[in-house]
Amino acid sequence: MKRIGIFLMLIALLSSSCKKEAYIFTSFHEPANEGLRMLYSEDAYHWKDLNKVLLAPTIGKQKVMRDPSIAQGPDGTFHLVWTSSWKGDLGFGYASSKDLIHWSEQQFIPVMANEPSTVNVWAPEILYDKATKQFVIIWASCIPKRFEKGIEDEENNHRMYVTTTKDFKTFSPSRLFLDPKFSVIDAVIVPRKKDDYVLVLKDNTRPNRNIKVAFGKSATGEFSNVSEPFTKKFTEGPSVVRVGEEYLIYFDSYQSKTYEAMRTKDFKTFEDVSKIVSVPQGHKHGTILKVSKKVLKNLLSQP
């Protein structure tokens, strides 16, 4: 029996080493003025910190880099968007890279320029949508007195907005993406199969402040059938990765100061797997992306 156990362990190790892909998790540390950080993993459950800053913020009124979200295009280029200020900016930051080491000049994308009363542009989330062959970017903004006021202050009554682009030079006009009739932030689009998408979102209303899901037939909406929460209160910043036939949803449990995770196959039933994942202390909201082992190897070789 002991020999069988050793044999199975060797098979598992060989299988892991033969994988051609790994996972990266974009990150930032508070107070978010240093810039882009990354975690990496072989299995999407156990994460290590690169312990380096890959890109320092140079744009935005406050010049921070919060909520960095990344997507890889069909040509292999990585595209990064981020929150550049807590308040006062009418857009978000953008940069691109071929290797996650050398980056383009940073740009400010003024997606809410036509709405000058906008309070903020928070947590832009980027997805390359294979169905429409374009990048979809969603974010949360608050426009005071635009929507029915609930328990939230006028400057905290957020809705989700969207734009699309194929080249990061021209963008579709920004429009309302999701109005679930409550303040919503931190949404991420999850493609499952043709005409089947899930939206994981934070209900930002008091006393909820927890995470829910909605369902749609395209990446640009509409999304409906918002679920009951599947996390406790005081949770935010969901990040989703598919591992085999299952999905892991990581999130920041900010009151308890822990990073936790749920596992699901159908986004209807959820299993708490927080005790079997490991996330380095200090990590904050980002995107999980599969990359080649070569990309990760080059990242690890950098001083």
Short mmCIF file of C-alpha atoms in Angstrom, two decimals:
data_model
loop_
_atom_site.label_atom_id
_atom_site.label_comp_id
_atom_site.label_asym_id
_atom_site.label_seq_id
_atom_site.Cartn_x
_atom_site.Cartn_y
_atom_site.Cartn_z
CA MET A 1 0.00 0.00 0.00
CA LYS A 2 2.84 2.34 0.85
CA ARG A 3 4.43 1.74 -2.57
CA ILE A 4 1.11 2.44 -4.28
CA GLY A 5 0.81 5.73 -2.38
CA ILE A 6 4.31 6.80 -3.42
CA PHE A 7 3.57 5.79 -7.01
CA LEU A 8 0.41 7.89 -7.10
CA MET A 9 2.27 10.88 -5.66
CA LEU A 10 4.91 10.57 -8.38
CA ILE A 11 2.23 10.47 -11.05
CA ALA A 12 0.63 13.60 -9.63
CA LEU A 13 3.97 15.43 -9.55
CA LEU A 14 4.81 14.39 -13.12
CA SER A 15 1.37 15.44 -14.31
CA SER A 16 1.80 18.87 -12.72
CA SER A 17 5.26 19.35 -14.20
CA CYS A 18 4.01 18.39 -17.68
CA LYS A 19 1.33 21.03 -17.76
CA LYS A 20 2.10 23.73 -20.29
CA GLU A 21 0.06 26.39 -18.52
CA ALA A 22 0.09 28.13 -15.18
CA TYR A 23 -2.07 30.80 -13.54
CA ILE A 24 -1.37 34.42 -12.70
CA PHE A 25 -3.47 36.61 -10.40
CA THR A 26 -3.12 40.38 -10.84
CA SER A 27 -2.87 42.17 -7.52
CA PHE A 28 -2.15 45.35 -5.63
CA HIS A 29 -1.27 46.20 -2.06
CA GLU A 30 -2.84 49.04 -0.11
CA PRO A 31 -2.54 52.02 -0.37
CA ALA A 32 -2.21 51.11 -4.08
CA ASN A 33 0.40 53.73 -4.94
CA GLU A 34 3.20 51.27 -5.78
CA GLY A 35 1.59 49.55 -8.76
CA LEU A 36 0.91 46.18 -10.34
CA ARG A 37 1.76 43.02 -8.46
CA MET A 38 1.09 39.40 -9.34
CA LEU A 39 0.57 36.05 -7.70
CA TYR A 40 1.23 32.78 -9.53
CA SER A 41 0.06 29.20 -9.16
CA GLU A 42 0.33 25.77 -10.75
CA ASP A 43 -3.16 24.64 -9.69
CA ALA A 44 -5.19 27.84 -9.04
CA TYR A 45 -5.58 26.80 -5.39
CA HIS A 46 -2.17 27.58 -3.90
CA TRP A 47 -0.69 30.98 -4.70
CA LYS A 48 2.73 32.55 -4.31
CA ASP A 49 3.68 36.22 -4.59
CA LEU A 50 6.15 37.39 -7.22
CA ASN A 51 7.22 39.96 -4.62
CA LYS A 52 7.89 42.67 -7.17
CA VAL A 53 6.14 45.64 -8.75
CA LEU A 54 5.70 45.14 -12.49
CA LEU A 55 4.23 48.50 -13.44
CA ALA A 56 4.10 51.75 -11.45
CA PRO A 57 1.09 54.06 -12.02
CA THR A 58 1.75 57.39 -13.74
CA ILE A 59 -1.74 58.57 -14.70
CA GLY A 60 -4.93 59.64 -12.96
CA LYS A 61 -5.55 62.35 -10.40
CA GLN A 62 -4.35 60.19 -7.52
CA LYS A 63 -1.94 58.03 -9.55
CA VAL A 64 -2.93 54.77 -7.92
CA MET A 65 -3.34 51.31 -9.45
CA ARG A 66 -6.27 49.56 -7.84
CA ASP A 67 -8.25 46.55 -9.10
CA PRO A 68 -5.90 45.63 -11.97
CA SER A 69 -7.73 43.49 -14.53
CA ILE A 70 -6.05 41.72 -17.42
CA ALA A 71 -7.02 39.88 -20.60
CA GLN A 72 -4.97 38.34 -23.39
CA GLY A 73 -5.91 38.99 -26.99
CA PRO A 74 -5.73 36.49 -29.87
CA ASP A 75 -2.33 37.89 -30.91
CA GLY A 76 -0.90 37.13 -27.45
CA THR A 77 -0.82 40.74 -26.22
CA PHE A 78 -1.87 41.31 -22.61
CA HIS A 79 -4.18 44.26 -21.95
CA LEU A 80 -4.40 45.76 -18.47
CA VAL A 81 -6.99 48.20 -17.07
CA TRP A 82 -7.18 49.60 -13.54
CA THR A 83 -8.79 52.12 -11.19
CA SER A 84 -6.63 55.25 -11.35
CA SER A 85 -8.34 57.30 -8.59
CA TRP A 86 -10.84 56.84 -5.78
CA LYS A 87 -12.84 59.86 -6.99
CA GLY A 88 -12.60 62.58 -9.59
CA ASP A 89 -11.46 60.60 -12.64
CA LEU A 90 -13.88 60.10 -15.53
CA GLY A 91 -12.02 57.06 -16.80
CA PHE A 92 -9.48 54.36 -16.01
CA GLY A 93 -5.89 53.46 -16.77
CA TYR A 94 -4.72 51.23 -19.62
CA ALA A 95 -1.44 49.64 -20.74
CA SER A 96 -0.42 46.61 -22.79
CA SER A 97 2.45 44.15 -22.83
CA LYS A 98 3.72 41.18 -24.81
CA ASP A 99 5.43 39.53 -21.85
CA LEU A 100 4.07 41.17 -18.64
CA ILE A 101 7.54 42.66 -18.11
CA HIS A 102 7.83 45.43 -20.71
CA TRP A 103 4.81 47.70 -20.88
CA SER A 104 3.45 50.29 -23.29
CA GLU A 105 3.01 53.92 -22.35
CA GLN A 106 0.10 54.26 -19.96
CA GLN A 107 -3.10 55.83 -21.25
CA PHE A 108 -6.13 57.32 -19.58
CA ILE A 109 -9.38 56.10 -21.16
CA PRO A 110 -12.09 58.76 -20.43
CA VAL A 111 -15.11 56.46 -20.66
CA MET A 112 -17.40 58.76 -18.64
CA ALA A 113 -16.36 62.05 -20.25
CA ASN A 114 -19.93 62.59 -21.44
CA GLU A 115 -21.18 62.33 -17.85
CA PRO A 116 -19.22 65.10 -16.06
CA SER A 117 -21.13 64.65 -12.79
CA THR A 118 -19.78 61.10 -12.45
CA VAL A 119 -18.27 60.62 -8.99
CA ASN A 120 -15.92 57.76 -9.80
CA VAL A 121 -14.89 54.99 -12.18
CA TRP A 122 -14.20 51.87 -10.14
CA ALA A 123 -12.79 48.40 -10.81
CA PRO A 124 -12.79 48.16 -14.62
CA GLU A 125 -12.94 44.50 -15.61
CA ILE A 126 -11.76 43.39 -19.06
CA LEU A 127 -12.68 40.30 -21.07
CA TYR A 128 -11.78 39.21 -24.58
CA ASP A 129 -15.07 37.91 -25.94
CA LYS A 130 -14.35 35.21 -28.54
CA ALA A 131 -17.95 35.25 -29.76
CA THR A 132 -17.77 38.86 -30.95
CA LYS A 133 -13.98 39.11 -31.33
CA GLN A 134 -13.73 42.24 -29.21
CA PHE A 135 -12.71 43.35 -25.74
CA VAL A 136 -15.53 44.08 -23.33
CA ILE A 137 -14.77 46.40 -20.39
CA ILE A 138 -17.24 46.98 -17.56
CA TRP A 139 -16.92 49.20 -14.49
CA ALA A 140 -18.93 50.75 -11.65
CA SER A 141 -19.76 54.45 -11.60
CA CYS A 142 -22.00 56.65 -9.51
CA ILE A 143 -23.99 59.47 -11.13
CA PRO A 144 -25.85 61.27 -8.34
CA LYS A 145 -29.66 61.41 -8.65
CA ARG A 146 -29.62 59.30 -11.83
CA PHE A 147 -31.24 56.26 -10.22
CA GLU A 148 -33.80 55.67 -7.53
CA LYS A 149 -32.19 56.27 -4.18
CA GLY A 150 -32.17 53.38 -1.76
CA ILE A 151 -30.39 53.29 1.58
CA GLU A 152 -27.12 54.41 -0.02
CA ASP A 153 -25.93 58.00 -0.21
CA GLU A 154 -26.27 59.61 -3.63
CA GLU A 155 -22.50 59.37 -4.10
CA ASN A 156 -22.54 55.64 -3.38
CA ASN A 157 -25.46 54.57 -5.57
CA HIS A 158 -23.47 52.73 -8.25
CA ARG A 159 -24.45 51.03 -11.49
CA MET A 160 -22.37 49.07 -13.99
CA TYR A 161 -21.37 50.55 -17.36
CA VAL A 162 -19.75 49.04 -20.47
CA THR A 163 -17.68 49.85 -23.54
CA THR A 164 -16.13 47.64 -26.22
CA THR A 165 -13.04 47.93 -28.40
CA LYS A 166 -11.03 45.91 -30.88
CA ASP A 167 -7.88 48.02 -30.99
CA PHE A 168 -7.83 50.25 -27.84
CA LYS A 169 -7.87 53.27 -30.12
CA THR A 170 -11.59 53.52 -30.73
CA PHE A 171 -14.22 52.57 -28.18
CA SER A 172 -17.96 52.13 -28.42
CA PRO A 173 -20.01 54.81 -26.63
CA SER A 174 -20.23 54.00 -22.94
CA ARG A 175 -23.68 52.84 -21.87
CA LEU A 176 -25.50 51.42 -18.89
CA PHE A 177 -24.63 47.73 -18.51
CA LEU A 178 -26.52 46.64 -15.39
CA ASP A 179 -29.15 48.25 -13.21
CA PRO A 180 -30.29 45.59 -10.73
CA LYS A 181 -32.25 48.24 -8.79
CA PHE A 182 -29.56 48.39 -6.11
CA SER A 183 -26.05 49.76 -5.81
CA VAL A 184 -23.69 47.35 -7.58
CA ILE A 185 -19.89 47.25 -7.97
CA ASP A 186 -17.09 44.73 -8.63
CA ALA A 187 -18.71 42.74 -11.43
CA VAL A 188 -16.89 40.16 -13.57
CA ILE A 189 -18.15 38.42 -16.73
CA VAL A 190 -17.65 34.65 -16.94
CA PRO A 191 -18.16 32.97 -20.35
CA ARG A 192 -19.30 29.35 -20.09
CA LYS A 193 -20.34 28.30 -23.60
CA LYS A 194 -22.10 29.76 -26.64
CA ASP A 195 -24.83 32.19 -25.58
CA ASP A 196 -24.19 31.42 -21.92
CA TYR A 197 -22.53 33.95 -19.60
CA VAL A 198 -22.53 34.51 -15.84
CA LEU A 199 -22.03 37.84 -14.11
CA VAL A 200 -20.55 37.69 -10.62
CA LEU A 201 -21.24 40.94 -8.78
CA LYS A 202 -21.20 42.69 -5.42
CA ASP A 203 -24.45 43.96 -3.95
CA ASN A 204 -23.02 47.12 -2.40
CA THR A 205 -26.13 48.06 -0.42
CA ARG A 206 -26.34 48.21 3.33
CA PRO A 207 -26.63 45.89 5.11
CA ASN A 208 -25.91 43.34 2.35
CA ARG A 209 -22.44 44.02 0.92
CA ASN A 210 -22.11 40.49 -0.39
CA ILE A 211 -21.70 38.63 -3.69
CA LYS A 212 -24.38 37.39 -6.08
CA VAL A 213 -24.64 36.11 -9.66
CA ALA A 214 -26.79 36.95 -12.70
CA PHE A 215 -27.15 35.25 -16.08
CA GLY A 216 -27.12 36.39 -19.70
CA LYS A 217 -26.79 35.29 -23.32
CA SER A 218 -24.01 37.68 -24.37
CA ALA A 219 -21.01 39.33 -22.76
CA THR A 220 -22.54 42.77 -23.21
CA GLY A 221 -25.86 41.87 -21.58
CA GLU A 222 -28.63 41.86 -20.70
CA PHE A 223 -28.06 40.04 -17.41
CA SER A 224 -31.01 39.06 -15.25
CA ASN A 225 -32.21 36.64 -12.58
CA VAL A 226 -29.95 38.07 -9.89
CA SER A 227 -29.44 35.38 -7.25
CA GLU A 228 -29.49 35.43 -3.53
CA PRO A 229 -26.02 36.03 -2.00
CA PHE A 230 -23.66 33.06 -1.80
CA THR A 231 -21.13 34.77 0.48
CA LYS A 232 -21.43 36.33 3.91
CA LYS A 233 -21.64 40.08 4.42
CA PHE A 234 -18.61 42.36 3.98
CA THR A 235 -17.25 40.53 0.92
CA GLU A 236 -16.17 42.05 -2.40
CA GLY A 237 -13.81 41.89 -5.38
CA PRO A 238 -14.76 38.51 -6.90
CA SER A 239 -12.23 36.87 -9.24
CA VAL A 240 -13.22 33.76 -11.18
CA VAL A 241 -11.14 30.98 -12.74
CA ARG A 242 -12.19 27.75 -14.39
CA VAL A 243 -10.31 24.64 -13.26
CA GLY A 244 -11.45 21.56 -15.17
CA GLU A 245 -15.24 21.41 -14.95
CA GLU A 246 -15.39 23.63 -11.87
CA TYR A 247 -15.10 27.33 -11.18
CA LEU A 248 -13.30 28.92 -8.26
CA ILE A 249 -14.58 32.30 -7.10
CA TYR A 250 -12.06 34.15 -4.96
CA PHE A 251 -13.14 37.20 -2.95
CA ASP A 252 -11.95 39.59 -0.30
CA SER A 253 -13.64 39.11 3.07
CA TYR A 254 -12.55 42.54 4.17
CA GLN A 255 -14.09 42.64 7.62
CA SER A 256 -12.32 39.46 8.72
CA LYS A 257 -9.24 40.46 6.66
CA THR A 258 -9.08 37.10 4.88
CA TYR A 259 -9.10 36.06 1.23
CA GLU A 260 -11.62 33.28 0.69
CA ALA A 261 -13.01 31.12 -2.12
CA MET A 262 -16.13 29.30 -3.24
CA ARG A 263 -16.28 26.43 -5.74
CA THR A 264 -19.15 25.74 -8.12
CA LYS A 265 -20.06 23.85 -11.28
CA ASP A 266 -23.32 25.60 -12.10
CA PHE A 267 -23.28 28.95 -10.23
CA LYS A 268 -26.34 27.78 -8.34
CA THR A 269 -24.78 25.68 -5.61
CA PHE A 270 -21.54 26.76 -3.95
CA GLU A 271 -19.00 25.01 -1.75
CA ASP A 272 -16.78 26.96 0.63
CA VAL A 273 -13.18 25.90 -0.10
CA SER A 274 -11.47 28.69 1.82
CA LYS A 275 -9.66 26.21 4.05
CA ILE A 276 -7.96 24.46 1.13
CA VAL A 277 -6.74 27.54 -0.77
CA SER A 278 -3.80 29.72 0.16
CA VAL A 279 -3.44 33.37 -0.81
CA PRO A 280 -0.52 35.56 0.35
CA GLN A 281 -1.31 38.23 2.90
CA GLY A 282 -1.80 41.71 1.47
CA HIS A 283 -3.22 40.55 -1.85
CA LYS A 284 -6.12 42.63 -3.18
CA HIS A 285 -8.69 42.38 -5.99
CA GLY A 286 -7.44 41.38 -9.44
CA THR A 287 -8.02 38.98 -12.34
CA ILE A 288 -6.95 35.35 -12.70
CA LEU A 289 -5.60 34.36 -16.10
CA LYS A 290 -4.04 31.24 -17.61
CA VAL A 291 -0.62 31.85 -19.18
CA SER A 292 2.06 29.71 -20.75
CA LYS A 293 4.78 28.28 -18.53
CA LYS A 294 7.25 30.29 -20.61
CA VAL A 295 5.57 33.56 -19.63
CA LEU A 296 5.69 32.60 -15.95
CA LYS A 297 9.30 31.43 -16.20
CA ASN A 298 10.34 34.78 -17.65
CA LEU A 299 8.47 36.62 -14.88
CA LEU A 300 10.20 34.55 -12.22
CA SER A 301 13.62 35.20 -13.76
CA GLN A 302 13.27 38.97 -13.43
CA PRO A 303 15.16 40.61 -10.54
#
